[in-house]
Amino acid sequence: MIDPWASTSVDYDKLVNQFGIQKISDMISEIKDPQRLMKRGVVFGHREFDEINKLINKNEDFAVVTGMMPSGQMHIGHKMVVDQLIWYQDKGAMLSLPIADLESYAARDMSFDKARKIAVEEYLTNWIALGLDLERDNVNVYLQSENKLLQDLEFKASRKTNFNQLKAIYGFDESTNMAHMQAPLMQVADILLPQIEEFGGPKKVVVPVGIDQDPHIRLTRDIAHRLSEELGFISPASTYHRFLTGLTGDKMSSSKPSTAIYLNEDPETAAKKVKTAKTGGRESLKEQEELGGEVDKCVIYEMLVYHLIDDDEEIEKIREECLSGQLRCGDCKVRTSELMREYFEDLKDKQIEASEIAETLL
Ligand code: TRP
């Protein structure tokens, strides 16, 4: 069982085998100009993404849904979803972006007012600053608590499941409070919303998320099927990305400042934090030269792959120099830290303008 509200580490291969998630690597050659994270195996799994890929190649309509639970500060790990949304937006997709204030009320004890403030100041501001265009006609950003169409759809979805199913998927029991039990059904409704008449009727939807959200995807696909007769819905596709490793080597977590680089950090602090990151370096320089670095265990290398270097050849070069022991961790850290500083200087400028737009969206 995967618990979407707990933060635990995951065995990606096991998940692929156990839950019937397909590997992106098996279809990468069919994707035209694949998004960087797909190409690099960070987006590693999917359900029915081949269907979405066909629609992209034929220039046909589809929608993308991904939500945010407004519970705290945004960190660079959250940037991964935004990068994917930008890619889909370039392909002409409709974007439907829920802010899950009902979920954060139920699962994180967050008031509606505070959730709205976090949504605007952290999430929407940074989404825009990172390059997403939220002002286009085919973008729908909303708060769950204020969306009547969503709430009606949630009610319809609820009729197609029962306590036994929620218990099997989430481990809920008789003492689980009813708001928490409704949170996943709200998310089901978020994912199905682009298919209602008001948004043009049934269509293929893709949900790019972290693997912890897969229980919601499974539930949604099941309920979509059961609603096919009444509303004509089809099942949504999904993609799954790996989590960003925290600076300490554990999962990056908003609530643990020593693991995370927050997007509102000043450039100096961001650069400094990079220098605290765990590397794949050996005990001594001699060993490093003989054995090479452990590049796949290195948080610095991961930052380069996920966020800081676009050029594939450049990444490959760094990888090889590290593995052969030519590259020293110290030098690599200094360079990465500088790249992070530049990145954050640029982001700072963009955040100022973005925050004004963000204020007008909800
Ligand atoms: N549950 C998600 C989270 O914890 C937020 C979310 C709400 C979501 N609705 C969604 C994600 C719809 C994907 C699709 O971050």
Short mmCIF file of C-alpha atoms and ligand atoms in Angstrom, two decimals:
data_model
loop_
_atom_site.label_atom_id
_atom_site.label_comp_id
_atom_site.label_asym_id
_atom_site.label_seq_id
_atom_site.Cartn_x
_atom_site.Cartn_y
_atom_site.Cartn_z
CA MET A 1 0.00 0.00 0.00
CA ILE A 2 1.17 3.55 -0.78
CA ASP A 3 0.11 6.23 1.71
CA PRO A 4 -0.18 9.56 -0.15
CA TRP A 5 -0.15 11.54 3.10
CA ALA A 6 3.03 10.08 4.58
CA SER A 7 6.55 10.73 3.38
CA THR A 8 8.35 7.46 2.99
CA SER A 9 11.04 6.38 0.57
CA VAL A 10 10.12 4.19 -2.38
CA ASP A 11 11.50 1.35 -4.46
CA TYR A 12 10.67 2.48 -7.98
CA ASP A 13 11.28 -0.83 -9.72
CA LYS A 14 9.09 -2.70 -7.28
CA LEU A 15 6.27 -0.24 -7.91
CA VAL A 16 6.52 -0.66 -11.63
CA ASN A 17 6.27 -4.44 -11.23
CA GLN A 18 3.56 -4.51 -8.56
CA PHE A 19 1.09 -1.93 -9.72
CA GLY A 20 1.22 -2.30 -13.48
CA ILE A 21 2.91 1.02 -14.15
CA GLN A 22 4.65 1.06 -17.55
CA LYS A 23 8.19 2.30 -18.10
CA ILE A 24 8.67 5.53 -20.02
CA SER A 25 12.01 4.21 -21.28
CA ASP A 26 10.13 1.56 -23.29
CA MET A 27 8.41 4.21 -25.39
CA ILE A 28 10.85 7.11 -25.31
CA SER A 29 11.81 6.68 -28.97
CA GLU A 30 8.18 7.35 -29.98
CA ILE A 31 8.00 10.69 -28.15
CA LYS A 32 8.84 13.69 -30.32
CA ASP A 33 11.24 16.09 -28.62
CA PRO A 34 10.70 14.47 -25.19
CA GLN A 35 10.69 16.69 -22.13
CA ARG A 36 14.10 16.77 -20.42
CA LEU A 37 12.95 14.87 -17.33
CA MET A 38 11.47 12.11 -19.48
CA LYS A 39 14.61 11.81 -21.53
CA ARG A 40 16.71 11.57 -18.38
CA GLY A 41 14.57 8.95 -16.66
CA VAL A 42 13.34 11.26 -13.89
CA VAL A 43 9.82 10.84 -15.22
CA PHE A 44 10.15 7.08 -15.19
CA GLY A 45 6.68 5.57 -15.33
CA HIS A 46 3.23 6.01 -16.82
CA ARG A 47 -0.23 4.66 -17.37
CA GLU A 48 -1.52 5.07 -20.92
CA PHE A 49 0.87 7.89 -21.79
CA ASP A 50 1.11 6.27 -25.23
CA GLU A 51 -2.49 7.46 -25.80
CA ILE A 52 -1.53 11.02 -24.91
CA ASN A 53 1.53 10.79 -27.12
CA LYS A 54 -0.65 9.84 -30.08
CA LEU A 55 -2.87 12.86 -29.47
CA ILE A 56 0.18 15.13 -29.27
CA ASN A 57 1.52 13.73 -32.55
CA LYS A 58 -1.82 14.24 -34.27
CA ASN A 59 -2.25 17.70 -32.78
CA GLU A 60 -5.51 16.71 -31.11
CA ASP A 61 -7.09 18.01 -27.90
CA PHE A 62 -6.23 16.68 -24.48
CA ALA A 63 -6.02 18.12 -20.99
CA VAL A 64 -3.44 18.06 -18.21
CA VAL A 65 -4.46 18.05 -14.57
CA THR A 66 -2.15 18.40 -11.64
CA GLY A 67 -2.85 19.87 -8.27
CA MET A 68 -1.08 21.36 -5.34
CA MET A 69 -1.86 20.92 -1.71
CA PRO A 70 -1.07 24.32 -0.21
CA SER A 71 0.72 23.19 2.91
CA GLY A 72 4.03 25.00 2.99
CA GLN A 73 6.93 26.50 1.11
CA MET A 74 7.75 25.43 -2.41
CA HIS A 75 11.19 23.90 -2.94
CA ILE A 76 13.18 23.04 -6.08
CA GLY A 77 11.74 19.52 -6.08
CA HIS A 78 8.32 21.03 -6.85
CA LYS A 79 9.80 22.62 -9.95
CA MET A 80 9.69 19.23 -11.73
CA VAL A 81 5.93 19.30 -12.22
CA VAL A 82 6.08 22.86 -13.49
CA ASP A 83 8.72 21.94 -16.07
CA GLN A 84 6.40 19.23 -17.35
CA LEU A 85 3.40 21.57 -17.45
CA ILE A 86 5.38 24.03 -19.55
CA TRP A 87 6.16 21.25 -22.01
CA TYR A 88 2.48 20.29 -22.26
CA GLN A 89 1.46 23.92 -22.62
CA ASP A 90 3.82 24.18 -25.59
CA LYS A 91 1.97 21.23 -27.11
CA GLY A 92 -1.31 23.14 -26.83
CA ALA A 93 -2.86 21.22 -23.94
CA MET A 94 -5.65 22.58 -21.78
CA LEU A 95 -4.40 22.90 -18.20
CA SER A 96 -6.66 22.38 -15.20
CA LEU A 97 -4.86 23.19 -11.96
CA PRO A 98 -6.67 22.65 -8.67
CA ILE A 99 -5.45 24.10 -5.41
CA ALA A 100 -6.35 21.43 -2.92
CA ASP A 101 -7.40 23.58 0.02
CA LEU A 102 -10.03 21.03 1.06
CA GLU A 103 -7.33 18.37 1.17
CA SER A 104 -4.95 20.53 3.19
CA TYR A 105 -7.81 21.34 5.59
CA ALA A 106 -8.58 17.64 6.00
CA ALA A 107 -5.06 16.23 6.07
CA ARG A 108 -2.85 19.10 7.26
CA ASP A 109 -5.13 21.13 9.52
CA MET A 110 -4.72 24.18 7.30
CA SER A 111 -7.33 26.98 7.42
CA PHE A 112 -8.91 28.10 4.13
CA ASP A 113 -7.52 31.62 4.51
CA LYS A 114 -3.98 30.44 5.09
CA ALA A 115 -4.25 27.96 2.22
CA ARG A 116 -5.32 30.71 -0.17
CA LYS A 117 -2.43 32.92 0.93
CA ILE A 118 0.11 30.11 0.45
CA ALA A 119 -1.44 29.26 -2.91
CA VAL A 120 -1.01 32.80 -4.23
CA GLU A 121 2.30 33.75 -2.64
CA GLU A 122 4.13 30.45 -2.96
CA TYR A 123 2.57 28.31 -5.63
CA LEU A 124 1.01 30.56 -8.25
CA THR A 125 3.81 33.11 -7.97
CA ASN A 126 6.48 30.49 -8.47
CA TRP A 127 4.61 28.64 -11.18
CA ILE A 128 4.54 31.84 -13.21
CA ALA A 129 8.13 32.78 -12.32
CA LEU A 130 9.29 29.34 -13.45
CA GLY A 131 7.77 29.98 -16.87
CA LEU A 132 4.18 28.77 -16.87
CA ASP A 133 1.61 31.02 -18.53
CA LEU A 134 -1.47 30.98 -16.28
CA GLU A 135 -3.26 33.77 -18.13
CA ARG A 136 -4.13 31.83 -21.26
CA ASP A 137 -7.77 30.99 -22.05
CA ASN A 138 -7.28 27.26 -21.80
CA VAL A 139 -5.85 27.38 -18.28
CA ASN A 140 -8.19 26.83 -15.33
CA VAL A 141 -6.78 27.51 -11.85
CA TYR A 142 -9.20 27.14 -8.95
CA LEU A 143 -9.62 26.52 -5.24
CA GLN A 144 -11.44 23.28 -4.45
CA SER A 145 -13.47 25.05 -1.77
CA GLU A 146 -14.90 27.54 -4.26
CA ASN A 147 -15.71 25.34 -7.22
CA LYS A 148 -19.37 24.29 -7.40
CA LEU A 149 -18.93 22.24 -10.59
CA LEU A 150 -16.17 20.31 -8.85
CA GLN A 151 -18.23 19.67 -5.74
CA ASP A 152 -21.17 18.35 -7.76
CA LEU A 153 -18.83 16.06 -9.63
CA GLU A 154 -17.30 14.86 -6.38
CA PHE A 155 -20.80 13.89 -5.24
CA LYS A 156 -21.39 11.92 -8.42
CA ALA A 157 -18.01 10.22 -8.09
CA SER A 158 -18.76 9.30 -4.46
CA ARG A 159 -21.78 7.36 -5.58
CA LYS A 160 -19.49 5.07 -7.58
CA THR A 161 -17.28 3.95 -4.69
CA ASN A 162 -17.76 2.79 -1.13
CA PHE A 163 -16.00 2.35 2.18
CA ASN A 164 -14.60 -1.05 1.26
CA GLN A 165 -12.78 0.32 -1.75
CA LEU A 166 -11.35 3.30 0.15
CA LYS A 167 -10.26 0.98 2.93
CA ALA A 168 -8.48 -1.29 0.46
CA ILE A 169 -6.69 1.56 -1.31
CA TYR A 170 -5.84 3.89 1.58
CA GLY A 171 -6.13 1.76 4.69
CA PHE A 172 -8.94 3.96 6.07
CA ASP A 173 -10.85 2.51 8.99
CA GLU A 174 -13.97 3.27 11.05
CA SER A 175 -12.16 6.03 12.93
CA THR A 176 -10.97 7.95 9.86
CA ASN A 177 -12.71 11.32 9.84
CA MET A 178 -15.10 11.95 6.99
CA ALA A 179 -13.29 15.01 5.63
CA HIS A 180 -10.15 12.95 5.17
CA MET A 181 -12.23 10.28 3.46
CA GLN A 182 -13.60 12.87 1.04
CA ALA A 183 -10.20 14.31 0.15
CA PRO A 184 -9.34 11.58 -2.39
CA LEU A 185 -12.80 11.90 -3.94
CA MET A 186 -12.19 15.61 -4.42
CA GLN A 187 -9.01 14.70 -6.20
CA VAL A 188 -10.88 12.19 -8.35
CA ALA A 189 -13.25 15.03 -9.28
CA ASP A 190 -10.26 17.35 -10.00
CA ILE A 191 -8.94 14.82 -12.46
CA LEU A 192 -12.30 14.19 -14.14
CA LEU A 193 -13.37 17.86 -14.28
CA PRO A 194 -12.01 18.67 -17.79
CA GLN A 195 -14.36 16.01 -19.18
CA ILE A 196 -17.66 17.64 -18.13
CA GLU A 197 -19.86 19.41 -20.69
CA GLU A 198 -18.80 22.88 -19.50
CA PHE A 199 -15.24 22.11 -20.61
CA GLY A 200 -16.19 20.50 -23.89
CA GLY A 201 -17.10 16.98 -22.78
CA PRO A 202 -15.15 13.70 -22.56
CA LYS A 203 -11.49 13.85 -23.48
CA LYS A 204 -8.19 12.23 -22.62
CA VAL A 205 -6.50 13.70 -19.55
CA VAL A 206 -2.94 13.14 -18.33
CA VAL A 207 -1.93 13.62 -14.71
CA PRO A 208 1.81 14.19 -14.12
CA VAL A 209 2.53 13.44 -10.46
CA GLY A 210 4.95 11.93 -7.97
CA ILE A 211 4.52 8.22 -7.43
CA ASP A 212 2.90 8.77 -4.02
CA GLN A 213 -0.22 9.96 -5.86
CA ASP A 214 -0.78 6.70 -7.72
CA PRO A 215 -3.50 5.43 -5.34
CA HIS A 216 -5.60 8.44 -6.41
CA ILE A 217 -4.96 7.65 -10.06
CA ARG A 218 -6.06 4.04 -9.63
CA LEU A 219 -9.24 5.14 -7.86
CA THR A 220 -9.96 7.75 -10.54
CA ARG A 221 -9.49 5.31 -13.40
CA ASP A 222 -11.90 2.94 -11.72
CA ILE A 223 -14.53 5.60 -11.05
CA ALA A 224 -14.17 7.05 -14.57
CA HIS A 225 -14.99 3.63 -15.90
CA ARG A 226 -18.07 3.40 -13.69
CA LEU A 227 -19.19 6.86 -14.80
CA SER A 228 -18.71 6.08 -18.48
CA GLU A 229 -22.38 5.29 -19.05
CA GLU A 230 -23.79 8.28 -17.15
CA LEU A 231 -21.27 10.92 -18.27
CA GLY A 232 -19.27 9.35 -21.09
CA PHE A 233 -15.99 9.69 -19.18
CA ILE A 234 -12.81 7.94 -20.29
CA SER A 235 -10.01 6.90 -17.97
CA PRO A 236 -7.17 9.38 -17.37
CA ALA A 237 -3.53 8.67 -18.20
CA SER A 238 -0.71 9.51 -15.79
CA THR A 239 3.04 9.89 -15.55
CA TYR A 240 5.24 9.46 -12.49
CA HIS A 241 8.43 11.23 -11.57
CA ARG A 242 11.10 10.36 -9.03
CA PHE A 243 11.43 12.52 -5.95
CA LEU A 244 14.29 14.92 -5.65
CA THR A 245 16.81 13.74 -3.09
CA GLY A 246 17.27 16.15 -0.20
CA LEU A 247 20.60 17.83 0.54
CA THR A 248 21.19 15.30 3.31
CA GLY A 249 20.59 12.29 1.09
CA ASP A 250 17.03 11.66 2.38
CA LYS A 251 13.86 12.87 0.68
CA MET A 252 13.61 16.63 0.13
CA SER A 253 10.88 17.85 2.43
CA SER A 254 9.27 21.28 2.89
CA SER A 255 9.17 20.82 6.63
CA LYS A 256 12.91 20.04 6.93
CA PRO A 257 15.01 23.10 6.02
CA SER A 258 18.29 21.17 6.09
CA THR A 259 17.05 18.95 3.24
CA ALA A 260 15.49 21.59 0.98
CA ILE A 261 16.32 24.60 -1.17
CA TYR A 262 13.22 26.78 -1.10
CA LEU A 263 12.29 28.79 -4.15
CA ASN A 264 12.02 31.99 -2.10
CA GLU A 265 15.54 31.58 -0.74
CA ASP A 266 17.95 34.39 -1.61
CA PRO A 267 20.61 33.45 -4.18
CA GLU A 268 23.40 33.51 -1.60
CA THR A 269 21.63 31.04 0.70
CA ALA A 270 20.69 28.77 -2.21
CA ALA A 271 24.33 28.71 -3.33
CA LYS A 272 25.51 28.00 0.22
CA LYS A 273 23.02 25.19 0.66
CA VAL A 274 24.35 23.48 -2.46
CA LYS A 275 27.71 23.26 -0.75
CA THR A 276 26.18 21.30 2.14
CA ALA A 277 24.83 18.60 -0.19
CA LYS A 278 25.90 14.99 0.14
CA THR A 279 28.12 13.90 -2.75
CA GLY A 280 29.12 10.55 -4.18
CA GLY A 281 32.72 11.24 -3.26
CA ARG A 282 35.08 8.64 -1.81
CA GLU A 283 36.87 8.70 1.54
CA SER A 284 40.13 10.06 0.17
CA LEU A 285 41.42 11.76 -2.95
CA LYS A 286 43.52 8.69 -3.69
CA GLU A 287 40.46 6.43 -3.59
CA GLN A 288 38.54 8.93 -5.71
CA GLU A 289 41.21 8.82 -8.38
CA GLU A 290 41.36 5.03 -8.33
CA LEU A 291 37.67 4.15 -8.09
CA GLY A 292 35.94 7.25 -9.44
CA GLY A 293 32.95 8.96 -7.81
CA GLU A 294 29.60 7.29 -7.07
CA VAL A 295 27.74 9.52 -9.44
CA ASP A 296 24.30 7.97 -8.97
CA LYS A 297 24.45 8.55 -5.23
CA CYS A 298 25.45 12.19 -5.63
CA VAL A 299 22.96 14.95 -4.79
CA ILE A 300 25.07 17.51 -6.64
CA TYR A 301 24.96 15.48 -9.86
CA GLU A 302 21.22 15.08 -9.43
CA MET A 303 20.80 18.85 -9.25
CA LEU A 304 22.68 19.20 -12.51
CA VAL A 305 20.57 16.52 -14.20
CA TYR A 306 17.18 17.66 -12.89
CA HIS A 307 17.59 21.40 -12.95
CA LEU A 308 20.77 23.09 -13.95
CA ILE A 309 22.20 21.71 -17.18
CA ASP A 310 20.22 21.54 -20.40
CA ASP A 311 22.84 20.17 -22.74
CA ASP A 312 22.85 16.34 -22.80
CA GLU A 313 26.46 16.12 -23.97
CA GLU A 314 27.60 18.30 -21.12
CA ILE A 315 25.85 16.04 -18.60
CA GLU A 316 27.41 12.99 -20.18
CA LYS A 317 30.84 14.58 -19.95
CA ILE A 318 30.46 15.35 -16.25
CA ARG A 319 29.23 11.84 -15.62
CA GLU A 320 32.22 10.28 -17.32
CA GLU A 321 34.74 12.57 -15.68
CA CYS A 322 33.24 11.75 -12.30
CA LEU A 323 33.18 8.00 -12.87
CA SER A 324 36.76 7.99 -14.09
CA GLY A 325 37.98 9.88 -11.03
CA GLN A 326 39.15 12.94 -12.98
CA LEU A 327 36.57 15.29 -11.50
CA ARG A 328 37.00 16.38 -7.90
CA CYS A 329 33.93 16.84 -5.73
CA GLY A 330 35.17 20.18 -4.45
CA ASP A 331 35.45 21.68 -7.93
CA CYS A 332 32.16 20.18 -9.01
CA LYS A 333 30.43 21.62 -5.93
CA VAL A 334 31.78 25.10 -6.52
CA ARG A 335 30.57 25.06 -10.11
CA THR A 336 27.12 23.71 -9.22
CA SER A 337 26.78 26.23 -6.44
CA GLU A 338 27.53 29.05 -8.91
CA LEU A 339 24.97 27.70 -11.38
CA MET A 340 22.40 27.59 -8.57
CA ARG A 341 23.22 31.19 -7.60
CA GLU A 342 22.69 32.35 -11.18
CA TYR A 343 19.47 30.38 -11.40
CA PHE A 344 18.12 31.98 -8.24
CA GLU A 345 19.18 35.50 -9.25
CA ASP A 346 17.14 35.12 -12.40
CA LEU A 347 14.22 33.60 -10.49
CA LYS A 348 14.21 36.47 -7.95
CA ASP A 349 13.63 38.99 -10.74
CA LYS A 350 10.83 36.95 -12.24
CA GLN A 351 9.10 36.41 -8.89
CA ILE A 352 8.49 40.13 -8.45
CA GLU A 353 6.46 40.45 -11.64
CA ALA A 354 4.87 37.03 -11.16
CA SER A 355 3.47 37.89 -7.74
CA GLU A 356 1.38 40.71 -9.24
CA ILE A 357 -0.19 38.37 -11.78
CA ALA A 358 -0.71 35.67 -9.13
CA GLU A 359 -2.81 38.07 -7.02
CA THR A 360 -5.34 38.39 -9.84
CA LEU A 361 -5.89 34.68 -10.54
CA LEU A 362 -8.09 33.44 -7.69
N1 TRP B 1 -2.96 15.42 -3.54
C1 TRP B 1 -2.05 16.28 -4.25
C2 TRP B 1 -0.87 16.62 -3.33
O1 TRP B 1 -0.80 16.17 -2.23
C3 TRP B 1 -2.71 17.54 -4.74
C4 TRP B 1 -3.80 17.33 -5.75
C5 TRP B 1 -5.11 17.69 -5.60
C6 TRP B 1 -3.70 16.77 -7.06
N2 TRP B 1 -5.82 17.43 -6.71
C7 TRP B 1 -5.01 16.87 -7.63
C8 TRP B 1 -2.67 16.22 -7.82
C9 TRP B 1 -5.27 16.40 -8.91
C10 TRP B 1 -2.93 15.74 -9.10
C11 TRP B 1 -4.23 15.84 -9.65
O2 TRP B 1 0.00 17.37 -3.71
#
